[in-house]
Short mmCIF file of C-alpha atoms and ligand atoms in Angstrom, two decimals:
data_model
loop_
_atom_site.label_atom_id
_atom_site.label_comp_id
_atom_site.label_asym_id
_atom_site.label_seq_id
_atom_site.Cartn_x
_atom_site.Cartn_y
_atom_site.Cartn_z
CA MET E 14 14.79 14.32 -7.87
CA SER E 15 11.38 12.53 -7.10
CA ASN E 16 8.09 14.05 -8.44
CA THR E 17 6.65 16.66 -6.11
CA TYR E 18 3.08 16.34 -4.67
CA LYS E 19 2.02 18.97 -7.20
CA ASP E 20 3.41 16.79 -10.03
CA LEU E 21 1.67 13.64 -8.67
CA GLN E 22 -1.68 15.59 -8.52
CA ASN E 23 -1.49 15.65 -12.33
CA SER E 24 0.08 12.34 -13.27
CA HIS E 25 -0.59 9.81 -10.54
CA PRO E 26 -4.03 8.21 -10.38
CA CYS E 27 -4.05 7.93 -6.61
CA PHE E 28 -2.98 11.51 -5.88
CA GLY E 29 -5.40 13.31 -8.02
CA GLY E 30 -4.22 12.44 -11.56
CA HIS E 31 -7.38 10.26 -12.06
CA LYS E 32 -8.87 13.37 -13.62
CA ASN E 33 -6.17 13.17 -16.35
CA ASN E 34 -6.77 9.51 -17.14
CA ALA E 35 -3.51 8.50 -15.65
CA GLY E 36 -3.04 4.80 -15.35
CA ARG E 37 -0.70 2.40 -13.32
CA ILE E 38 0.55 -1.07 -13.47
CA HIS E 39 1.15 -3.17 -10.28
CA LEU E 40 3.96 -5.48 -10.42
CA PRO E 41 3.21 -8.25 -7.94
CA VAL E 42 6.78 -9.24 -7.00
CA SER E 43 6.50 -9.16 -3.09
CA PRO E 44 5.39 -12.56 -1.75
CA GLY E 45 5.53 -12.77 2.11
CA CYS E 46 4.25 -10.58 4.83
CA ASN E 47 5.66 -9.79 8.24
CA ILE E 48 2.46 -8.67 10.10
CA ALA E 49 -0.82 -10.33 10.56
CA CYS E 50 -3.71 -8.05 10.01
CA ARG E 51 -6.96 -9.81 11.43
CA PHE E 52 -8.88 -8.89 8.09
CA CYS E 53 -6.27 -10.43 5.80
CA ASP E 54 -6.66 -13.76 4.26
CA ARG E 55 -3.23 -14.87 4.83
CA ALA E 56 -3.54 -17.95 2.51
CA ILE E 57 -1.67 -16.00 -0.09
CA ASN E 58 0.24 -13.55 2.07
CA ASP E 59 2.00 -15.84 4.51
CA VAL E 60 5.26 -15.02 5.92
CA GLU E 61 6.76 -18.20 4.80
CA GLU E 62 7.26 -18.19 1.03
CA ARG E 63 5.75 -21.38 0.13
CA PRO E 64 6.31 -22.67 -3.47
CA GLY E 65 2.77 -22.41 -4.30
CA VAL E 66 2.81 -18.76 -3.31
CA THR E 67 6.07 -17.64 -4.81
CA SER E 68 5.38 -19.41 -8.20
CA LYS E 69 2.42 -17.04 -8.72
CA VAL E 70 4.31 -13.81 -8.05
CA LEU E 71 6.49 -12.17 -10.59
CA LYS E 72 10.34 -12.15 -10.45
CA PRO E 73 11.98 -8.81 -10.75
CA ALA E 74 13.77 -9.98 -13.89
CA GLU E 75 10.44 -10.59 -15.65
CA CYS E 76 9.19 -7.07 -15.07
CA GLU E 77 10.96 -5.33 -18.07
CA GLU E 78 9.13 -7.34 -20.45
CA ILE E 79 5.85 -6.99 -18.72
CA LEU E 80 6.28 -3.23 -18.70
CA ARG E 81 7.17 -3.01 -22.37
CA LYS E 82 3.95 -5.11 -23.09
CA ALA E 83 1.73 -2.97 -20.72
CA LEU E 84 2.89 0.40 -22.03
CA GLU E 85 2.10 -0.89 -25.54
CA ILE E 86 -1.39 -1.97 -24.68
CA CYS E 87 -2.07 0.89 -22.34
CA PRO E 88 -0.05 3.94 -23.00
CA ASP E 89 -1.89 5.83 -20.24
CA ILE E 90 0.27 4.16 -17.67
CA LYS E 91 2.25 6.63 -15.88
CA VAL E 92 2.97 4.72 -12.68
CA ALA E 93 4.77 1.46 -11.90
CA GLY E 94 3.46 0.50 -8.38
CA ILE E 95 4.31 -2.39 -6.15
CA ALA E 96 1.55 -3.18 -3.64
CA GLY E 97 1.96 -6.82 -2.66
CA PRO E 98 0.56 -9.26 -2.56
CA GLY E 99 2.65 -9.38 0.62
CA ASP E 100 4.65 -6.48 2.09
CA THR E 101 7.16 -4.71 -0.09
CA LEU E 102 9.90 -4.48 2.50
CA ALA E 103 9.51 -8.14 3.79
CA SER E 104 11.77 -9.14 0.94
CA ASP E 105 14.17 -7.18 -1.26
CA TYR E 106 12.27 -7.95 -4.51
CA ALA E 107 10.35 -4.64 -4.69
CA LEU E 108 13.46 -2.56 -4.29
CA GLU E 109 15.29 -4.69 -6.88
CA THR E 110 12.45 -4.21 -9.32
CA PHE E 111 12.29 -0.38 -8.76
CA LYS E 112 16.11 -0.35 -9.69
CA ILE E 113 15.20 -2.00 -13.02
CA VAL E 114 12.25 0.45 -13.45
CA LYS E 115 14.45 3.40 -12.77
CA GLU E 116 17.20 2.21 -15.32
CA LYS E 117 14.85 1.11 -18.20
CA PHE E 118 11.75 3.30 -17.79
CA PRO E 119 13.00 6.45 -16.19
CA HIS E 120 9.80 8.36 -17.28
CA LEU E 121 7.61 6.17 -15.06
CA ILE E 122 6.63 7.26 -11.58
CA LYS E 123 7.79 4.72 -9.04
CA CYS E 124 5.04 4.00 -6.40
CA MET E 125 5.63 1.68 -3.41
CA SER E 126 3.12 0.62 -0.74
CA THR E 127 4.09 -0.91 2.59
CA ASN E 128 2.75 -1.76 6.02
CA GLY E 129 5.73 0.18 7.33
CA LEU E 130 7.09 -2.37 9.81
CA LEU E 131 10.51 -2.04 8.34
CA LEU E 132 10.14 1.48 6.82
CA ASP E 133 12.30 3.22 9.49
CA GLU E 134 15.25 0.81 8.91
CA ARG E 135 14.93 0.67 5.21
CA ALA E 136 14.24 4.36 4.61
CA LYS E 137 17.64 4.96 3.28
CA ASP E 138 17.17 2.28 0.66
CA VAL E 139 13.77 3.47 -0.39
CA ILE E 140 15.08 7.03 -0.82
CA GLU E 141 18.30 5.82 -2.69
CA VAL E 142 16.15 3.76 -5.21
CA GLY E 143 14.23 6.92 -6.11
CA ILE E 144 10.66 6.13 -5.04
CA ASP E 145 8.33 9.14 -6.08
CA SER E 146 5.34 8.16 -4.02
CA LEU E 147 5.07 6.01 -0.86
CA THR E 148 1.94 4.74 0.76
CA VAL E 149 1.96 3.43 4.28
CA THR E 150 -0.94 1.59 5.71
CA VAL E 151 -1.64 2.94 9.20
CA ASN E 152 -4.83 1.51 10.84
CA ALA E 153 -4.40 2.93 14.26
CA VAL E 154 -1.84 5.11 16.19
CA ASP E 155 -3.02 3.75 19.50
CA PRO E 156 -1.50 0.22 20.28
CA GLU E 157 -4.63 -0.98 22.07
CA ILE E 158 -6.58 -0.23 18.92
CA GLU E 159 -3.96 -1.52 16.58
CA ASN E 160 -3.99 -4.87 18.66
CA LYS E 161 -7.72 -5.37 17.64
CA LEU E 162 -6.62 -5.09 13.97
CA ASN E 163 -3.33 -6.94 13.84
CA ALA E 164 -2.48 -10.18 15.77
CA TYR E 165 1.25 -10.07 15.76
CA ILE E 166 4.39 -8.88 13.84
CA ILE E 167 7.47 -10.92 12.79
CA TYR E 168 10.35 -8.62 13.58
CA HIS E 169 13.92 -9.52 13.11
CA GLY E 170 12.94 -13.10 13.26
CA GLU E 171 10.93 -12.90 16.38
CA LYS E 172 7.15 -13.19 16.66
CA ILE E 173 5.75 -10.38 18.81
CA GLU E 174 2.06 -10.52 19.73
CA GLY E 175 -0.59 -8.12 20.86
CA VAL E 176 0.01 -4.68 22.19
CA GLU E 177 3.85 -5.08 22.25
CA GLY E 178 3.86 -5.90 18.55
CA ALA E 179 1.43 -3.00 17.93
CA LYS E 180 3.63 -0.55 19.70
CA ILE E 181 6.69 -1.43 17.57
CA LEU E 182 4.68 -1.26 14.31
CA ILE E 183 3.24 2.15 15.04
CA ARG E 184 6.69 3.57 16.22
CA ASN E 185 8.30 2.27 13.03
CA GLN E 186 5.58 3.53 10.75
CA LEU E 187 5.62 6.99 12.04
CA SER E 188 9.39 7.39 12.14
CA GLY E 189 9.58 5.90 8.68
CA ILE E 190 7.04 8.33 7.35
CA ARG E 191 8.98 11.14 8.94
CA LYS E 192 12.23 10.10 7.24
CA ILE E 193 10.66 9.57 3.79
CA ALA E 194 8.85 12.82 3.97
CA GLU E 195 11.91 14.71 5.11
CA ALA E 196 13.60 13.44 1.94
CA GLY E 197 11.09 15.09 -0.16
CA ILE E 198 9.07 11.94 -1.19
CA THR E 199 5.31 12.34 -1.21
CA VAL E 200 3.60 10.10 1.48
CA LYS E 201 0.13 8.86 1.31
CA VAL E 202 -1.34 7.00 4.18
CA ASN E 203 -4.07 4.42 3.82
CA THR E 204 -6.41 3.34 6.70
CA VAL E 205 -8.71 0.44 6.56
CA LEU E 206 -11.96 1.69 8.17
CA VAL E 207 -13.26 -0.96 10.59
CA PRO E 208 -16.56 -0.05 12.17
CA GLY E 209 -16.60 -0.41 15.98
CA ILE E 210 -12.71 -0.65 16.07
CA ASN E 211 -11.11 2.41 14.43
CA ASP E 212 -14.05 4.50 13.15
CA GLU E 213 -13.73 6.78 16.25
CA HIS E 214 -10.05 7.04 15.89
CA ILE E 215 -9.74 8.35 12.39
CA GLU E 216 -9.25 11.96 13.49
CA GLU E 217 -6.29 10.97 15.67
CA ILE E 218 -4.74 9.02 12.87
CA ALA E 219 -5.11 11.65 10.28
CA LYS E 220 -3.80 14.34 12.63
CA THR E 221 -0.81 12.18 13.70
CA VAL E 222 0.31 11.18 10.12
CA LYS E 223 -0.05 14.70 8.89
CA GLU E 224 2.20 15.85 11.63
CA ALA E 225 4.75 13.14 10.58
CA GLY E 226 4.77 14.53 7.08
CA ALA E 227 2.11 12.63 5.08
CA LYS E 228 0.40 14.73 2.38
CA ILE E 229 -2.68 12.65 1.46
CA TYR E 230 -4.96 10.33 3.25
CA ASN E 231 -7.12 7.44 1.84
CA ILE E 232 -9.80 5.60 3.69
CA ILE E 233 -10.42 2.00 2.58
CA PRO E 234 -13.53 0.33 3.57
CA LEU E 235 -13.05 -3.10 5.29
CA ILE E 236 -13.69 -6.26 3.26
CA PRO E 237 -14.96 -8.52 6.05
CA GLN E 238 -12.99 -11.66 6.09
CA HIS E 239 -10.71 -13.86 8.11
CA GLU E 240 -10.92 -13.05 11.92
CA LEU E 241 -13.09 -9.92 11.09
CA LYS E 242 -15.45 -11.70 8.83
CA ASP E 243 -18.41 -10.92 11.08
CA VAL E 244 -17.75 -7.28 11.21
CA PRO E 245 -19.97 -5.40 8.76
CA ALA E 246 -18.30 -3.41 6.12
CA PRO E 247 -18.79 0.37 6.65
CA THR E 248 -21.68 1.90 4.85
CA CYS E 249 -21.28 4.89 2.42
CA PRO E 250 -22.37 7.40 5.11
CA GLN E 251 -19.80 5.89 7.63
CA ILE E 252 -17.18 6.36 4.95
CA ASP E 253 -18.22 9.79 4.14
CA GLU E 254 -18.23 10.71 7.88
CA ALA E 255 -14.66 9.29 8.28
CA ARG E 256 -13.47 11.23 5.26
CA ARG E 257 -15.09 14.47 6.65
CA LYS E 258 -13.30 14.01 9.97
CA ALA E 259 -9.90 13.26 8.35
CA GLU E 260 -10.21 16.25 5.99
CA LYS E 261 -9.95 18.63 8.82
CA TYR E 262 -6.29 17.74 9.09
CA ILE E 263 -5.16 16.37 5.73
CA ASP E 264 -6.05 16.08 2.01
CA VAL E 265 -8.30 13.18 1.43
CA PHE E 266 -8.29 10.90 -1.64
CA ARG E 267 -11.82 9.76 -2.67
CA HIS E 268 -11.34 7.79 -5.74
CA CYS E 269 -9.75 4.64 -4.50
CA GLN E 270 -10.67 1.54 -6.56
CA HIS E 271 -9.54 -1.16 -4.14
CA CYS E 272 -7.04 -2.45 -6.69
CA ARG E 273 -5.66 -5.93 -6.78
CA ALA E 274 -1.92 -6.35 -6.34
CA ASP E 275 -1.68 -7.26 -10.13
CA ALA E 276 -4.12 -4.54 -11.50
CA VAL E 277 -3.13 -2.97 -14.71
CA GLY E 278 -4.78 0.19 -16.40
CA VAL E 279 -6.64 3.35 -15.47
CA PRO E 280 -8.22 2.53 -11.96
CA GLY E 281 -12.05 2.21 -12.36
CA LYS E 282 -11.89 2.71 -16.20
CA SER E 283 -9.83 0.00 -17.76
CA GLU E 284 -8.26 -3.34 -16.69
CA PHE E 285 -5.68 -5.19 -18.80
CA GLY E 286 -4.44 -7.59 -16.11
CA ASP E 287 -5.62 -10.64 -17.85
CA GLN E 288 -3.71 -9.67 -21.06
CA ILE E 289 -0.57 -8.70 -19.28
CA TYR E 290 -0.20 -11.48 -16.72
CA GLN E 291 -0.65 -15.17 -17.88
CA ARG E 292 -1.04 -16.22 -14.29
CA ARG E 293 -3.24 -14.02 -12.22
CA LEU E 294 -2.63 -14.11 -8.51
CA GLY E 295 -4.90 -16.59 -6.83
CA ILE E 296 -6.90 -13.96 -5.04
CA LYS E 297 -10.51 -13.03 -5.18
CA GLU E 298 -11.12 -9.93 -3.16
CA THR E 299 -8.24 -9.36 -0.97
CA PHE E 300 -6.91 -6.50 0.88
CA SER E 301 -4.97 -4.10 -1.35
CA HIS E 302 -2.07 -2.13 0.01
CA GLY E 303 -2.55 0.52 -2.63
FE1 CLF Q 401 -0.80 1.29 -6.86
FE2 CLF Q 401 -1.42 2.24 -4.61
FE3 CLF Q 401 0.53 3.26 -5.99
FE4 CLF Q 401 -1.89 3.67 -6.69
S1 CLF Q 401 -3.19 1.87 -6.20
S2 CLF Q 401 0.51 1.15 -5.05
S3 CLF Q 401 -0.97 4.36 -4.70
S4 CLF Q 401 -0.29 3.04 -7.96
FE5 CLF Q 401 -4.74 3.79 -5.95
FE6 CLF Q 401 -5.60 1.40 -6.25
FE7 CLF Q 401 -6.62 2.82 -4.38
FE8 CLF Q 401 -4.29 2.03 -4.09
S5 CLF Q 401 -6.73 3.30 -6.48
S6 CLF Q 401 -5.99 0.72 -4.16
S7 CLF Q 401 -4.89 3.97 -3.64
FE1 SF4 Q 402 0.29 -8.10 5.41
FE2 SF4 Q 402 -1.21 -6.70 3.93
FE3 SF4 Q 402 -2.25 -8.90 4.80
FE4 SF4 Q 402 -1.83 -6.90 6.53
S1 SF4 Q 402 -3.25 -6.90 4.79
S2 SF4 Q 402 -1.32 -9.06 6.78
S3 SF4 Q 402 0.01 -5.94 5.59
S4 SF4 Q 402 -0.51 -8.65 3.34
#
């Protein structure tokens, strides 16, 4: 039985447990990605798993030792999360890793984050592996808006661009959220707030994902880079306004720390990544799937 939303509010740093000093470790086992967010520097998140990229990510078999070391250094860690650096369902490494976590560290909360393109078809696997909390990044529920945020998807080996790709992405995200929520798993939705593109669309997203079964919503400010490098990052008042709008429909999480895919510790308080991972991911500031 997975942790309930109420359990997570006490023990998961991204669902309210930050007040109890709960920590998390991110296991960066997922290399490639299957969509093309226009704000994502895909040098490290490319669909093809180039040697230079995969050599930097962790292998599922390496995770047991990493987790033992991390728990020794930071006993506050309550959550084993996988949030990239690519998409957790674009390869099977995340699910393989969660199987290991479940067997060797049954007390840890298993937290997975995905763009949701494959969530509908992989929902059964996600449920079977016993994920406790799932985050889906939904940046729009209108394909015309999503098209301004995402260039294409790679779906069953086919590249589908523009509005067509956006329609499939949104459909799969929402039906995936429904299946996961119906199984009793707590779902959080992240939205990257992009001024001038989806800032007027936040209410619609919040309402739609709540109806699909999401429990909590997190607004992540855009880090301007790649194709959207000239769009200004949202200001604090803009972020506050977006949160106020979303809150009419769904609980809002306000303590997000924009974590790296290889972050370790209590978000915003401690960071042990350098001690745990000999090779850090070659990323500066990149989008986090948290
Ligand atoms: Fe990691 Fe994300 Fe799980 Fe948290 S992060 S996979 S839900 S354990 Fe948390 Fe970090 Fe914000 Fe993410 S503070 S970026 S929301
Ligand atoms: Fe993929 Fe995430 Fe980059 Fe989007 S932001 S292209 S989902 S790695």
